[in-house]
């Protein structure tokens, strides 16, 4: 039966599942509602562990030299371990997953499990490599993105409709957005790291958030003393055009798809706001534990707001793409500029705004034919 009564707490549900449903089956197999909810609640727990571990990890590496067994890595590994078990259960039973969702989750887990040892090897060979934009890190993000995309696709297509359906879908989109924007943390931490090293505009390595050992290691990789150039290369090695194009352009596309699938008024603003709220809560907690702070991307709320405002007009698809690109670029870059003036923001190449506008318009316009193609393949 598809419908089912909720069975006790997590332990009771765990026992009931293995007692009644632990049999081999193909993806898309009939699944009771309580099994869907149990599976996805467990997935959300796994993603929460990965989120907390990765948030701490980025701050950790702006203070200490890398350590494979650092606490943030262990927390992240708990989430990965839960994900491994869940993918195995979906694969064996075929329950709480569509065929495409199962393939995406399997592919994502495979990419992640290959990327993790590659990242360790990369650090062994190349040393610190403290940038969130390295190839091995990109594979980690890609693997996580594929897993979450599979969860979104499965829940959207076949998850039990009811009061919790929108909440689960929206939460998955928050996790997807966080994973997408994680590389930008390099600049968000790096800009404040650089500021900590230059109080009153004068370089003073002893005032840096990073420990001296880390600064010396980073400088040795360049064959330099611990000077301004070495510290800047450690803290802000990424070109200034990357941050706005990724944080506004790519984020806008993620939020536009999220709003379309959730189908609620102000959905994009809600997803962006939830992510920003998490960032605004986690950084003072890290600072209280004596870890470096990061700039919080408050401007992202205005990117979500621009998408929701445009969607309310019910424009034809191409008109919506053009208007959305203009609104996102104007509000996104405007809010980022205001944040830069009033609070703190990473170095930004403002000349990138026209590039963002064209890119958003083109990719937004391509969204409908891509979605139609995916529906045909489902």
Coordinates of N, CA and C in Angstrom, one line a residue, residues 105-190:
X105 N 21.7 9.6 -7.1 CA 22.3 9.4 -5.8 C 23.5 8.4 -5.9
X106 N 23.4 7.4 -6.7 CA 24.5 6.5 -6.8 C 25.7 7.1 -7.5
X107 N 25.4 7.9 -8.5 CA 26.5 8.6 -9.2 C 27.2 9.6 -8.3
X108 N 26.4 10.4 -7.5 CA 26.9 11.4 -6.6 C 27.8 10.7 -5.6
X109 N 27.3 9.7 -5.0 CA 28.1 9.0 -3.9 C 29.4 8.4 -4.5
X110 N 29.3 7.9 -5.7 CA 30.5 7.4 -6.3 C 31.6 8.5 -6.6
X111 N 31.1 9.6 -7.1 CA 32.0 10.7 -7.3 C 32.6 11.2 -6.0
X112 N 31.8 11.3 -5.0 CA 32.3 11.8 -3.7 C 33.3 10.8 -3.1
X113 N 33.0 9.5 -3.1 CA 33.9 8.6 -2.5 C 35.3 8.5 -3.3
X114 N 35.2 8.8 -4.6 CA 36.5 8.8 -5.4 C 37.2 10.1 -5.1
X115 N 36.5 11.2 -5.0 CA 37.1 12.5 -4.7 C 37.8 12.7 -3.4
X116 N 37.2 12.0 -2.4 CA 37.8 12.2 -1.0 C 39.2 11.7 -0.9
X117 N 39.6 10.5 -1.4 CA 41.0 10.1 -1.3 C 41.8 10.9 -2.3
X118 N 41.3 11.3 -3.4 CA 42.0 12.2 -4.4 C 42.4 13.5 -3.7
X119 N 41.5 14.0 -2.9 CA 41.8 15.3 -2.2 C 42.9 15.1 -1.2
X120 N 42.9 13.9 -0.5 CA 44.0 13.6 0.4 C 45.3 13.5 -0.3
X121 N 45.3 12.8 -1.4 CA 46.5 12.7 -2.2 C 47.0 14.0 -2.8
X122 N 46.1 14.8 -3.2 CA 46.4 16.2 -3.7 C 47.1 17.0 -2.7
X123 N 46.6 16.9 -1.4 CA 47.3 17.7 -0.3 C 48.7 17.1 0.0
X124 N 48.8 15.8 -0.1 CA 50.1 15.1 0.2 C 51.1 15.6 -0.9
X125 N 50.7 15.7 -2.1 CA 51.6 16.1 -3.2 C 51.9 17.6 -3.3
X126 N 50.8 18.4 -3.2 CA 50.9 19.8 -3.4 C 50.9 20.7 -2.2
X127 N 50.9 20.0 -1.0 CA 51.0 20.8 0.2 C 49.6 21.3 0.6
X128 N 49.6 22.6 1.1 CA 48.4 23.2 1.7 C 47.2 23.2 0.7
X129 N 47.5 23.8 -0.5 CA 46.4 23.9 -1.5 C 45.1 24.5 -0.8
X130 N 45.2 25.6 -0.1 CA 44.1 26.1 0.7 C 43.3 27.0 -0.3
X131 N 42.5 26.4 -1.1 CA 41.5 27.1 -1.9 C 40.3 26.2 -2.1
X132 N 39.1 26.7 -1.9 CA 37.9 26.0 -2.0 C 37.6 25.7 -3.5
X133 N 38.4 26.2 -4.4 CA 38.2 26.1 -5.8 C 39.1 25.1 -6.5
X134 N 39.8 24.2 -5.8 CA 40.7 23.3 -6.4 C 39.9 22.2 -7.1
X135 N 40.5 21.5 -8.0 CA 39.8 20.4 -8.8 C 39.3 19.3 -7.8
X136 N 40.1 18.9 -6.9 CA 39.6 17.8 -6.0 C 38.5 18.2 -5.1
X137 N 38.5 19.5 -4.7 CA 37.3 20.0 -3.9 C 36.1 20.1 -4.8
X138 N 36.3 20.5 -6.1 CA 35.2 20.6 -7.0 C 34.5 19.3 -7.2
X139 N 35.2 18.2 -7.2 CA 34.6 16.9 -7.3 C 33.8 16.5 -6.1
X140 N 34.3 17.0 -4.9 CA 33.5 16.8 -3.7 C 32.1 17.5 -3.8
X141 N 32.2 18.7 -4.3 CA 30.9 19.5 -4.4 C 30.0 18.8 -5.4
X142 N 30.6 18.4 -6.5 CA 29.8 17.7 -7.6 C 29.1 16.5 -7.1
X143 N 29.9 15.7 -6.3 CA 29.3 14.4 -5.8 C 28.1 14.8 -4.9
X144 N 28.3 15.7 -4.0 CA 27.2 16.1 -3.1 C 26.1 16.7 -3.8
X145 N 26.3 17.5 -4.9 CA 25.3 18.1 -5.7 C 24.4 17.1 -6.4
X146 N 25.1 16.0 -6.9 CA 24.3 15.0 -7.6 C 23.4 14.2 -6.6
X147 N 24.0 13.9 -5.4 CA 23.2 13.2 -4.4 C 21.9 14.1 -4.0
X148 N 22.1 15.4 -3.8 CA 21.0 16.2 -3.4 C 20.0 16.4 -4.5
X149 N 20.5 16.5 -5.7 CA 19.7 16.6 -6.9 C 18.8 15.3 -7.1
X150 N 19.4 14.2 -6.8 CA 18.6 13.0 -6.8 C 17.5 13.0 -5.8
X151 N 17.8 13.4 -4.6 CA 16.8 13.5 -3.5 C 15.7 14.5 -3.9
X152 N 16.0 15.6 -4.5 CA 15.0 16.6 -4.9 C 14.2 16.0 -6.0
X153 N 14.8 15.4 -7.0 CA 14.1 14.8 -8.1 C 13.1 13.7 -7.6
X154 N 13.6 12.9 -6.7 CA 12.7 11.8 -6.2 C 11.5 12.3 -5.4
X155 N 11.8 13.2 -4.5 CA 10.8 13.8 -3.6 C 9.7 14.6 -4.5
X156 N 10.2 15.4 -5.4 CA 9.3 16.2 -6.2 C 8.4 15.3 -7.1
X157 N 9.0 14.2 -7.6 CA 8.2 13.3 -8.5 C 7.3 12.4 -7.8
X158 N 7.7 11.9 -6.6 CA 6.9 10.8 -6.0 C 6.8 10.9 -4.5
X159 N 7.4 11.9 -3.9 CA 7.2 12.0 -2.5 C 5.8 12.2 -2.1
X160 N 5.3 11.7 -0.9 CA 3.9 11.8 -0.5 C 3.5 13.3 -0.3
X161 N 2.5 13.7 -1.0 CA 2.0 15.1 -0.8 C 1.3 15.2 0.5
X162 N 1.5 16.3 1.1 CA 0.9 16.6 2.4 C 1.5 17.8 3.0
X163 N 1.2 18.1 4.3 CA 1.7 19.3 5.0 C 3.3 19.4 5.0
X164 N 3.9 18.2 5.0 CA 5.4 18.3 5.1 C 6.1 18.3 3.8
X165 N 5.4 18.1 2.7 CA 6.0 18.0 1.3 C 6.8 19.2 1.0
X166 N 6.2 20.4 1.1 CA 6.9 21.6 0.8 C 8.1 21.9 1.7
X167 N 8.0 21.6 2.9 CA 9.1 21.8 3.9 C 10.3 21.0 3.5
X168 N 10.0 19.7 3.2 CA 11.2 18.8 2.9 C 11.8 19.3 1.6
X169 N 11.0 19.6 0.6 CA 11.6 20.1 -0.7 C 12.4 21.3 -0.5
X170 N 11.8 22.3 0.2 CA 12.5 23.6 0.5 C 13.8 23.4 1.2
X171 N 13.8 22.5 2.2 CA 15.0 22.2 3.0 C 16.1 21.6 2.1
X172 N 15.7 20.7 1.2 CA 16.7 20.1 0.3 C 17.3 21.1 -0.6
X173 N 16.5 22.1 -1.0 CA 17.0 23.2 -1.9 C 17.9 24.1 -1.1
X174 N 17.7 24.3 0.2 CA 18.6 25.0 1.0 C 20.0 24.3 1.1
X175 N 20.0 23.0 1.3 CA 21.2 22.2 1.2 C 21.9 22.3 -0.1
X176 N 21.1 22.3 -1.2 CA 21.7 22.3 -2.5 C 22.3 23.7 -2.7
X177 N 21.7 24.7 -2.3 CA 22.2 26.1 -2.5 C 23.5 26.3 -1.7
X178 N 23.5 25.7 -0.4 CA 24.7 25.8 0.4 C 25.9 25.1 -0.3
X179 N 25.6 23.9 -0.8 CA 26.7 23.2 -1.5 C 27.2 24.0 -2.7
X180 N 26.3 24.6 -3.4 CA 26.7 25.3 -4.6 C 27.5 26.5 -4.2
X181 N 27.2 27.2 -3.2 CA 27.9 28.5 -2.8 C 29.1 28.2 -1.9
X182 N 29.3 27.0 -1.5 CA 30.4 26.7 -0.5 C 31.7 27.3 -1.0
X183 N 32.1 27.1 -2.3 CA 33.4 27.6 -2.8 C 33.6 29.1 -2.5
X184 N 32.5 29.9 -2.6 CA 32.6 31.3 -2.3 C 33.0 31.6 -0.9
X185 N 33.0 30.7 0.0 CA 33.5 30.9 1.3 C 34.9 31.2 1.3
X186 N 35.7 30.7 0.3 CA 37.1 31.1 0.2 C 37.3 32.6 0.3
X187 N 36.5 33.3 -0.5 CA 36.6 34.8 -0.5 C 36.0 35.4 0.8
X188 N 34.9 34.8 1.2 CA 34.2 35.3 2.4 C 35.0 35.2 3.7
X189 N 35.7 34.1 3.8 CA 36.7 34.0 4.9 C 38.0 34.8 4.6
X190 N 38.4 34.7 3.4 CA 39.7 35.3 3.0 C 39.7 36.8 3.2

